[in-house]
CSV table of C-alpha atoms and ligand atoms in Angstrom, one decimal:
chain,number,residue,atom,x,y,z
F,1,MET,CA,-221.8,-9.6,1.7
F,2,CYS,CA,-221.2,-6.3,0.5
F,3,TRP,CA,-217.9,-5.3,0.9
F,4,MET,CA,-218.0,-1.6,-0.1
F,5,SER,CA,-218.2,0.8,2.6
F,6,LYS,CA,-221.0,3.2,3.6
F,7,ARG,CA,-219.7,5.8,2.4
F,8,VAL,CA,-219.3,4.6,-1.2
F,9,GLN,CA,-222.5,3.1,-1.3
F,10,GLY,CA,-224.0,6.5,-0.6
F,11,LEU,CA,-222.0,8.1,-3.6
F,12,PRO,CA,-224.1,9.5,-6.1
F,13,PRO,CA,-225.2,7.3,-9.4
F,14,TYR,CA,-222.5,7.7,-12.0
F,15,VAL,CA,-225.0,9.4,-14.5
F,16,PHE,CA,-222.8,9.1,-17.5
F,17,SER,CA,-223.2,4.9,-17.2
F,18,VAL,CA,-226.7,4.8,-18.8
F,19,ILE,CA,-225.3,6.8,-21.9
F,20,HIS,CA,-222.1,4.5,-22.3
F,21,GLU,CA,-224.4,1.5,-21.9
F,22,LYS,CA,-226.7,3.1,-25.0
F,23,LYS,CA,-223.6,4.1,-26.7
F,24,ALA,CA,-222.2,0.8,-26.4
F,25,HIS,CA,-225.3,-0.7,-27.3
F,26,LEU,CA,-225.6,1.4,-30.8
F,27,GLN,CA,-221.9,0.8,-31.4
F,28,ALA,CA,-222.6,-3.0,-31.5
F,29,LYS,CA,-225.3,-2.4,-34.2
F,30,GLY,CA,-222.8,-1.0,-36.4
F,31,ILE,CA,-223.5,2.5,-36.1
F,32,ASP,CA,-220.9,5.0,-35.8
F,33,VAL,CA,-221.2,7.2,-32.8
F,34,ILE,CA,-219.7,10.8,-32.3
F,35,ASP,CA,-218.5,11.3,-29.0
F,36,LEU,CA,-219.0,14.9,-28.0
F,37,GLY,CA,-219.5,14.0,-24.0
F,38,ILE,CA,-215.9,13.6,-23.6
F,39,GLY,CA,-213.9,16.2,-21.5
F,40,ALA,CA,-210.4,15.8,-22.6
F,41,PRO,CA,-208.3,17.1,-25.5
F,42,ASP,CA,-208.0,15.1,-28.5
F,43,LEU,CA,-204.9,16.9,-29.8
F,44,PRO,CA,-201.5,15.5,-28.5
F,45,THR,CA,-198.6,17.0,-26.3
F,46,PRO,CA,-196.9,19.7,-27.8
F,47,TYR,CA,-193.4,17.6,-29.0
F,48,PHE,CA,-190.8,19.7,-27.5
F,49,ILE,CA,-192.5,18.3,-24.3
F,50,VAL,CA,-192.3,15.1,-24.8
F,51,GLU,CA,-188.5,15.7,-26.3
F,52,LYS,CA,-187.8,16.8,-22.5
F,53,MET,CA,-189.4,13.9,-20.9
F,54,ILE,CA,-187.4,11.7,-23.0
F,55,ALA,CA,-184.3,13.5,-22.1
F,56,GLU,CA,-185.3,13.2,-18.3
F,57,LEU,CA,-186.3,9.9,-18.4
F,58,ALA,CA,-182.8,9.0,-19.2
F,59,LYS,CA,-181.5,10.3,-16.8
F,60,PRO,CA,-181.0,7.7,-13.6
F,61,LYS,CA,-180.8,10.3,-11.1
F,62,ASN,CA,-184.1,11.1,-11.9
F,63,PHE,CA,-185.5,7.4,-10.9
F,64,THR,CA,-186.0,8.5,-7.0
F,65,TYR,CA,-188.8,9.6,-5.2
F,66,SER,CA,-189.5,13.4,-5.8
F,67,PRO,CA,-189.8,15.6,-2.8
F,68,TYR,CA,-193.4,15.1,-1.4
F,69,GLU,CA,-193.8,18.9,-2.0
F,70,GLY,CA,-192.7,18.6,-6.0
F,71,CYS,CA,-189.3,19.1,-7.5
F,72,GLU,CA,-187.6,22.6,-7.3
F,73,GLU,CA,-187.6,22.9,-11.2
F,74,PHE,CA,-191.6,22.6,-11.3
F,75,ARG,CA,-192.4,24.7,-8.5
F,76,GLU,CA,-190.0,27.4,-9.9
F,77,ALA,CA,-191.6,27.2,-13.0
F,78,ILE,CA,-194.9,27.9,-11.8
F,79,ALA,CA,-193.7,30.9,-10.1
F,80,ALA,CA,-192.4,32.7,-13.1
F,81,PHE,CA,-195.4,31.5,-15.0
F,82,TYR,CA,-197.7,33.5,-12.6
F,83,GLU,CA,-194.7,36.4,-12.7
F,84,LYS,CA,-195.0,36.4,-16.6
F,85,HIS,CA,-198.6,36.2,-16.9
F,86,TYR,CA,-200.5,37.8,-14.0
F,87,SER,CA,-197.7,39.6,-12.2
F,88,VAL,CA,-198.2,37.8,-9.2
F,89,GLN,CA,-195.5,36.9,-6.9
F,90,LEU,CA,-195.4,33.4,-5.3
F,91,ASP,CA,-193.0,31.8,-3.2
F,92,PRO,CA,-191.9,28.1,-4.6
F,93,LYS,CA,-191.0,27.1,-1.2
F,94,THR,CA,-194.2,27.4,0.3
F,95,GLU,CA,-196.9,29.0,-1.8
F,96,ILE,CA,-196.7,26.5,-4.4
F,97,LEU,CA,-197.1,22.8,-4.6
F,98,THR,CA,-197.2,19.9,-7.0
F,99,LEU,CA,-200.3,17.8,-7.9
F,100,ILE,CA,-200.8,14.5,-9.8
F,101,GLY,CA,-203.3,16.1,-11.6
F,102,SER,CA,-205.3,18.9,-10.8
F,103,LYS,CA,-208.3,16.5,-9.3
F,104,GLU,CA,-206.5,14.5,-6.6
F,105,GLY,CA,-205.3,18.1,-5.1
F,106,ILE,CA,-209.1,19.5,-5.4
F,107,ALA,CA,-210.4,16.3,-3.9
F,108,ASN,CA,-207.7,15.7,-0.8
F,109,ILE,CA,-208.1,19.4,0.3
F,110,PHE,CA,-211.6,19.0,1.2
F,111,PRO,CA,-210.4,16.5,4.1
F,112,ALA,CA,-207.2,18.7,4.4
F,113,LEU,CA,-209.3,22.5,5.4
F,114,ILE,CA,-212.6,21.1,6.8
F,115,ASP,CA,-214.1,18.7,9.3
F,116,LYS,CA,-217.4,16.4,9.3
F,117,GLY,CA,-220.5,18.5,9.3
F,118,ASP,CA,-218.6,21.5,8.4
F,119,THR,CA,-220.7,23.7,5.5
F,120,VAL,CA,-218.9,24.0,1.8
F,121,LEU,CA,-220.4,26.0,-1.2
F,122,ILE,CA,-220.4,24.3,-4.0
F,123,PRO,CA,-221.5,25.8,-7.7
F,124,ASP,CA,-224.5,24.4,-9.2
F,125,PRO,CA,-223.8,23.3,-12.1
F,126,GLY,CA,-220.2,22.7,-11.5
F,127,TYR,CA,-217.6,19.9,-12.0
F,128,PRO,CA,-218.9,16.3,-10.1
F,129,VAL,CA,-215.5,16.4,-8.1
F,130,TYR,CA,-216.3,19.1,-5.6
F,131,ARG,CA,-219.9,17.3,-4.7
F,132,THR,CA,-218.3,14.0,-4.1
F,133,ALA,CA,-215.1,15.3,-2.5
F,134,ALA,CA,-217.2,17.3,-0.2
F,135,TYR,CA,-219.3,14.2,0.6
F,136,LEU,CA,-216.1,11.9,0.7
F,137,ALA,CA,-215.0,14.2,3.4
F,138,GLY,CA,-218.6,14.2,5.8
F,139,ALA,CA,-218.8,17.9,4.7
F,140,GLU,CA,-222.4,19.7,4.4
F,141,CYS,CA,-222.9,20.6,0.9
F,142,LEU,CA,-224.2,23.6,-0.1
F,143,HIS,CA,-225.0,25.1,-3.8
F,144,LEU,CA,-223.7,28.5,-4.6
F,145,PRO,CA,-226.1,29.5,-7.1
F,146,LEU,CA,-225.2,30.4,-10.5
F,147,ASP,CA,-227.6,31.8,-13.0
F,148,ALA,CA,-227.7,32.2,-16.8
F,149,LYS,CA,-229.2,35.3,-16.4
F,150,ASN,CA,-226.2,36.5,-14.7
F,151,GLN,CA,-223.5,34.8,-16.7
F,152,TYR,CA,-222.9,32.6,-14.2
F,153,ARG,CA,-221.3,34.4,-12.0
F,154,PRO,CA,-221.9,33.7,-8.1
F,155,LEU,CA,-225.0,35.0,-6.8
F,156,PHE,CA,-223.8,36.1,-3.2
F,157,SER,CA,-226.8,38.1,-2.5
F,158,GLU,CA,-229.0,35.2,-2.9
F,159,LEU,CA,-227.4,33.6,0.1
F,160,SER,CA,-229.1,33.5,3.3
F,161,ILE,CA,-226.9,35.2,6.2
F,162,ASP,CA,-226.9,31.9,8.0
F,163,THR,CA,-225.3,30.4,5.1
F,164,CYS,CA,-222.6,32.7,5.0
F,165,GLN,CA,-222.0,32.5,8.7
F,166,ASN,CA,-221.4,28.6,8.6
F,167,ALA,CA,-219.6,28.2,5.1
F,168,LYS,CA,-215.9,27.3,5.8
F,169,MET,CA,-215.2,26.9,2.3
F,170,MET,CA,-216.3,27.7,-1.3
F,171,VAL,CA,-215.5,26.3,-4.5
F,172,LEU,CA,-215.3,28.9,-7.7
F,173,ASN,CA,-214.2,27.4,-11.2
F,174,TYR,CA,-213.9,29.9,-14.4
F,175,PRO,CA,-213.6,29.4,-17.1
F,176,SER,CA,-215.8,27.2,-16.0
F,177,ASN,CA,-216.9,23.4,-16.7
F,178,PRO,CA,-219.6,22.9,-17.6
F,179,THR,CA,-221.0,26.4,-18.4
F,180,ALA,CA,-218.0,28.0,-20.4
F,181,ALA,CA,-218.8,31.0,-18.4
F,182,THR,CA,-215.7,33.3,-18.1
F,183,VAL,CA,-215.4,36.2,-15.7
F,184,ASP,CA,-213.1,39.6,-15.2
F,185,LEU,CA,-211.2,40.2,-11.9
F,186,ALA,CA,-214.1,42.5,-10.9
F,187,VAL,CA,-215.7,39.1,-10.0
F,188,PHE,CA,-212.8,37.5,-8.4
F,189,GLN,CA,-212.4,40.6,-6.4
F,190,GLU,CA,-215.7,40.3,-5.3
F,191,ALA,CA,-215.8,36.7,-4.3
F,192,ILE,CA,-212.4,37.9,-2.0
F,193,SER,CA,-214.0,40.2,-0.1
F,194,PHE,CA,-217.2,38.1,0.8
F,195,ALA,CA,-214.8,35.8,1.6
F,196,LYS,CA,-212.9,37.7,4.1
F,197,LYS,CA,-216.1,39.4,5.3
F,198,TYR,CA,-217.4,35.4,6.5
F,199,ARG,CA,-213.8,34.1,7.0
F,200,ILE,CA,-214.6,31.3,4.1
F,201,ALA,CA,-211.5,29.5,2.8
F,202,VAL,CA,-211.6,30.2,-1.2
F,203,ILE,CA,-210.9,27.5,-3.4
F,204,HIS,CA,-210.7,28.6,-7.5
F,205,ASP,CA,-210.2,25.6,-9.9
F,206,ALA,CA,-208.4,27.2,-12.9
F,207,ALA,CA,-208.4,23.9,-14.9
F,208,TYR,CA,-209.2,26.0,-18.5
F,209,ALA,CA,-207.1,29.4,-17.4
F,210,LEU,CA,-205.4,29.3,-20.6
F,211,VAL,CA,-207.9,27.8,-23.0
F,212,THR,CA,-209.6,31.1,-24.0
F,213,PHE,CA,-210.8,32.8,-27.2
F,214,GLY,CA,-209.7,36.3,-29.3
F,215,ASP,CA,-208.9,38.9,-27.0
F,216,TYR,CA,-210.3,37.3,-23.7
F,217,ALA,CA,-207.1,36.3,-21.0
F,218,ALA,CA,-209.0,34.5,-18.0
F,219,PRO,CA,-207.6,36.5,-14.6
F,220,SER,CA,-206.3,34.5,-11.7
F,221,ILE,CA,-207.7,35.2,-8.6
F,222,MET,CA,-204.5,35.3,-6.9
F,223,GLN,CA,-204.4,39.1,-9.0
F,224,VAL,CA,-206.8,40.5,-6.3
F,225,PRO,CA,-204.5,42.3,-3.5
F,226,GLY,CA,-204.7,39.9,-0.2
F,227,ALA,CA,-206.3,37.0,-2.2
F,228,LYS,CA,-203.2,34.8,-0.5
F,229,ASP,CA,-204.9,35.4,3.0
F,230,ILE,CA,-207.7,33.6,2.1
F,231,ALA,CA,-207.1,31.8,-1.4
F,232,VAL,CA,-205.6,29.1,-3.2
F,233,GLU,CA,-206.0,28.3,-7.1
F,234,PHE,CA,-205.2,24.8,-8.7
F,235,GLY,CA,-204.1,24.7,-12.0
F,236,SER,CA,-203.4,21.8,-14.5
F,237,LEU,CA,-201.1,21.2,-18.1
F,238,SER,CA,-204.0,18.7,-18.7
F,239,LYS,CA,-206.0,21.1,-21.0
F,240,SER,CA,-203.5,23.4,-22.1
F,241,PHE,CA,-201.1,21.1,-22.9
F,242,ASN,CA,-203.0,18.1,-24.0
F,243,MET,CA,-201.1,16.2,-20.7
F,244,THR,CA,-204.2,14.6,-19.3
F,245,GLY,CA,-202.8,11.0,-18.9
F,246,TRP,CA,-199.7,12.3,-17.7
F,247,ARG,CA,-201.1,13.7,-14.3
F,248,ILE,CA,-199.5,16.8,-13.4
F,249,GLY,CA,-200.8,19.9,-11.7
F,250,TYR,CA,-200.2,22.9,-9.1
F,251,VAL,CA,-202.1,24.2,-6.5
F,252,VAL,CA,-200.4,27.8,-5.5
F,253,GLY,CA,-201.6,30.5,-3.0
F,254,ASN,CA,-202.2,30.6,1.0
F,255,LYS,CA,-199.4,28.8,2.7
F,256,ASP,CA,-201.6,27.4,5.6
F,257,MET,CA,-203.7,25.9,3.6
F,258,ILE,CA,-200.9,24.5,1.0
F,259,ARG,CA,-199.3,23.1,4.3
F,260,ALA,CA,-202.2,21.4,5.2
F,261,LEU,CA,-203.3,19.7,1.8
F,262,ALA,CA,-199.4,18.8,1.7
F,263,THR,CA,-199.8,17.0,5.1
F,264,ILE,CA,-202.6,14.9,3.8
F,265,LYS,CA,-200.8,14.3,0.4
F,266,SER,CA,-197.5,13.2,1.9
F,267,ASN,CA,-199.4,10.3,3.8
F,268,ILE,CA,-201.1,9.2,0.6
F,269,ASP,CA,-198.8,9.7,-2.3
F,270,SER,CA,-195.2,10.4,-2.8
F,271,SER,CA,-195.5,13.4,-5.5
F,272,GLN,CA,-195.2,12.4,-9.2
F,273,PHE,CA,-192.3,11.0,-11.6
F,274,LEU,CA,-189.8,13.6,-11.9
F,275,PRO,CA,-189.3,13.2,-15.7
F,276,ILE,CA,-192.8,14.5,-15.9
F,277,GLN,CA,-192.6,17.7,-13.5
F,278,LYS,CA,-189.5,18.5,-15.4
F,279,ALA,CA,-191.2,18.1,-18.7
F,280,ALA,CA,-194.1,20.0,-17.4
F,281,ALA,CA,-191.8,22.4,-16.2
F,282,ALA,CA,-190.4,23.3,-19.6
F,283,ALA,CA,-193.9,23.6,-21.0
F,284,MET,CA,-194.6,26.3,-18.4
F,285,LEU,CA,-191.7,28.0,-19.2
F,286,SER,CA,-192.2,28.0,-22.9
F,287,ASP,CA,-193.2,31.0,-25.0
F,288,PHE,CA,-197.1,29.1,-24.9
F,289,THR,CA,-197.4,29.7,-28.5
F,290,THR,CA,-199.0,25.5,-28.7
F,291,VAL,CA,-201.3,27.0,-26.7
F,292,VAL,CA,-202.9,29.9,-28.8
F,293,ASP,CA,-202.5,27.1,-31.6
F,294,ASN,CA,-204.7,24.8,-29.7
F,295,ASN,CA,-207.0,27.7,-28.7
F,296,GLN,CA,-207.3,28.3,-32.4
F,297,VAL,CA,-208.7,24.5,-33.0
F,298,TYR,CA,-210.9,24.9,-30.5
F,299,GLU,CA,-212.2,28.0,-31.5
F,300,GLU,CA,-212.8,27.4,-35.4
F,301,ARG,CA,-214.7,24.0,-34.4
F,302,LEU,CA,-216.6,26.2,-32.0
F,303,HIS,CA,-218.1,28.6,-35.1
F,304,THR,CA,-218.7,25.5,-37.0
F,305,MET,CA,-221.0,23.7,-34.2
F,306,LEU,CA,-222.6,27.1,-32.9
F,307,SER,CA,-223.5,27.6,-36.9
F,308,ALA,CA,-225.2,24.0,-36.6
F,309,LEU,CA,-227.0,24.7,-33.2
F,310,ARG,CA,-228.3,27.7,-34.8
F,311,THR,CA,-230.1,25.5,-37.6
F,312,ILE,CA,-232.0,23.2,-35.3
F,313,GLY,CA,-233.3,26.1,-33.2
F,314,ILE,CA,-230.8,26.3,-30.2
F,315,GLU,CA,-229.3,30.0,-29.7
F,316,VAL,CA,-225.8,30.0,-27.7
F,317,GLU,CA,-223.8,32.8,-26.6
F,318,GLU,CA,-220.5,32.5,-28.2
F,319,PRO,CA,-218.0,31.2,-25.3
F,320,GLN,CA,-214.9,32.8,-24.6
F,321,GLY,CA,-212.9,30.1,-23.3
F,322,THR,CA,-212.9,26.0,-22.4
F,323,PHE,CA,-213.7,23.6,-24.8
F,324,PHE,CA,-217.4,23.2,-24.0
F,325,ILE,CA,-220.3,24.3,-25.7
F,326,TRP,CA,-223.3,24.6,-22.7
F,327,ALA,CA,-227.0,25.6,-24.3
F,328,ARG,CA,-230.4,24.9,-23.4
F,329,VAL,CA,-232.5,22.1,-24.9
F,330,PRO,CA,-235.2,22.3,-27.1
F,331,PRO,CA,-238.6,23.5,-25.0
F,332,THR,CA,-240.4,20.2,-24.3
F,333,TYR,CA,-237.6,18.1,-23.8
F,334,THR,CA,-235.9,17.3,-20.3
F,335,SER,CA,-231.7,17.1,-20.6
F,336,THR,CA,-232.2,13.6,-20.5
F,337,GLN,CA,-234.9,13.2,-23.2
F,338,PHE,CA,-232.5,15.3,-25.7
F,339,THR,CA,-229.6,13.7,-25.1
F,340,GLU,CA,-231.1,10.4,-25.7
F,341,LYS,CA,-232.8,12.0,-29.0
F,342,LEU,CA,-229.5,13.3,-30.2
F,343,LEU,CA,-227.9,9.9,-29.8
F,344,GLU,CA,-230.9,7.6,-31.0
F,345,GLU,CA,-231.4,9.7,-34.3
F,346,ALA,CA,-228.1,11.2,-34.9
F,347,GLY,CA,-225.8,9.1,-33.0
F,348,VAL,CA,-224.4,12.0,-31.6
F,349,VAL,CA,-223.1,11.8,-27.6
F,350,ILE,CA,-223.5,14.7,-25.6
F,351,THR,CA,-223.6,15.4,-21.7
F,352,PRO,CA,-227.0,15.9,-19.9
F,353,GLY,CA,-226.7,19.3,-18.0
F,354,ASN,CA,-228.1,17.5,-14.7
F,355,ALA,CA,-224.8,15.4,-14.6
F,356,PHE,CA,-223.4,18.7,-12.8
F,357,GLY,CA,-225.9,19.5,-10.6
F,358,PRO,CA,-229.6,20.2,-10.2
F,359,SER,CA,-229.9,23.4,-11.7
F,360,GLY,CA,-228.4,21.8,-14.9
F,361,GLU,CA,-231.5,20.8,-15.9
F,362,GLY,CA,-232.6,22.0,-19.2
F,363,TYR,CA,-229.0,22.3,-20.6
F,364,PHE,CA,-226.9,20.1,-22.0
F,365,ARG,CA,-223.2,20.0,-22.6
F,366,LEU,CA,-221.1,19.4,-25.8
F,367,SER,CA,-217.3,19.1,-26.2
F,368,LEU,CA,-215.3,20.2,-29.2
F,369,SER,CA,-212.4,18.1,-28.3
F,370,VAL,CA,-212.9,15.6,-31.1
F,371,PRO,CA,-211.2,15.7,-34.6
F,372,THR,CA,-212.5,18.7,-36.5
F,373,VAL,CA,-213.8,16.1,-39.1
F,374,ARG,CA,-215.7,14.0,-36.6
F,375,LEU,CA,-217.5,17.5,-35.6
F,376,LYS,CA,-218.2,18.7,-38.6
F,377,GLU,CA,-220.0,15.3,-39.1
F,378,ALA,CA,-221.9,15.5,-36.2
F,379,ALA,CA,-222.8,18.9,-37.0
F,380,ALA,CA,-224.1,17.9,-40.4
F,381,ARG,CA,-226.2,15.4,-38.8
F,382,MET,CA,-227.6,17.4,-36.3
F,383,LYS,CA,-228.5,19.6,-39.3
F,384,ASN,CA,-230.2,16.5,-41.1
F,385,LEU,CA,-231.8,15.8,-37.7
F,386,GLU,CA,-233.8,19.1,-38.3
F,387,ARG,CA,-234.7,18.7,-41.8
F,388,ARG,CA,-236.0,15.5,-41.1
F,389,GLY,CA,-238.8,17.7,-38.8
F,390,GLY,CA,-236.8,17.4,-35.5
C,401,PLP,C1,-210.1,18.4,-16.3
C,401,PLP,C2,-210.6,19.2,-15.1
C,401,PLP,C3,-209.8,19.2,-14.4
C,401,PLP,C4,-208.7,18.1,-13.7
C,401,PLP,O1,-207.6,18.4,-14.3
C,401,PLP,P1,-206.5,16.9,-14.0
C,401,PLP,O2,-205.5,17.9,-13.8
C,401,PLP,O3,-206.6,16.5,-15.1
C,401,PLP,O4,-207.1,16.2,-12.6
C,401,PLP,C5,-210.0,19.9,-12.9
C,401,PLP,N1,-211.1,20.9,-12.9
C,401,PLP,C6,-212.4,21.0,-13.8
C,401,PLP,C7,-213.4,21.7,-14.0
C,401,PLP,C8,-211.7,20.0,-15.5
C,401,PLP,O5,-212.8,19.9,-16.0
């Protein structure tokens, strides 16, 4: 007897499980494995946020249900953040919604906006949640082509007229996981005009909006005039404030789409614990020096790893954001073969590119979110690998 629904049985196999098995096997033999496959920050949540959490936790009035749409403090903090960082005005009552982490909101917006059989455009390569959420909602999933030659910007011109006319929704993600691609506002302007022409709802996942390097600042799609007519943008404190386990994020933009998502959510959950929302509000109202400090750590690690990759013949253009390096595997290897080689011969875990969609084949993703000493050790092992003759 199989208790699993056909829907769950039909989910794509978990690509990471084979790697995890191999990793566990090596560890059991006493080998020190360095995991650069992880997609979450290793740094702690800044202490001012923890302190705010502790203070709010001591107030019994915070033990009740949150309003479904999230507490006012948090939604107002998001509005203030958008005003200050992007000069975008948002109505906290209708254009902002608290999420229990952005992943939840991204998954729930599929059934909120699309019906069974509707067509959605999903970035390839892209964050796997988009594809599985589309599948669970019964959507027809088409790949939005992204290409290294075009810096992984959407190639709308390669879509057939049929696809454009049928698509009901499309997903964008910049700075991007896994490709680390970043864009300027012109790319969002083009996306919004394209979406308006064919009446396609735009979902922008901005989880890495604040994880950027040097002079580069990631734009918000909401900065495009009229974006609110057709788009929503998802944000998260997970990556910028090292708060993955706290589960706090938000969505802003088109009020009808937000109302649809809020309706689904109010039938499933009852928003996030109030002290977490209030601590997150303090983070979003902060001066962002902790974010700048984190980014400096990632940038330093980035340079360490880029130099190690160069030694083994892998050239990568320096990314301007995220804590990922996305690179081609050496010639004659598949993504899986190269991943296995690094694991077996250097004890280093990376993620094969094909875990992020068919276009990821031939690539790998390496995460910089491990302590700097470990990253340096991984870099040294990779350099050694080359000396031993590849
Ligand atoms: C980590 C991540 C998220 C999810 O973040 P949470 O807010 O922790 O749910 C969403 N999108 C991308 C691309 C991510 O890498």
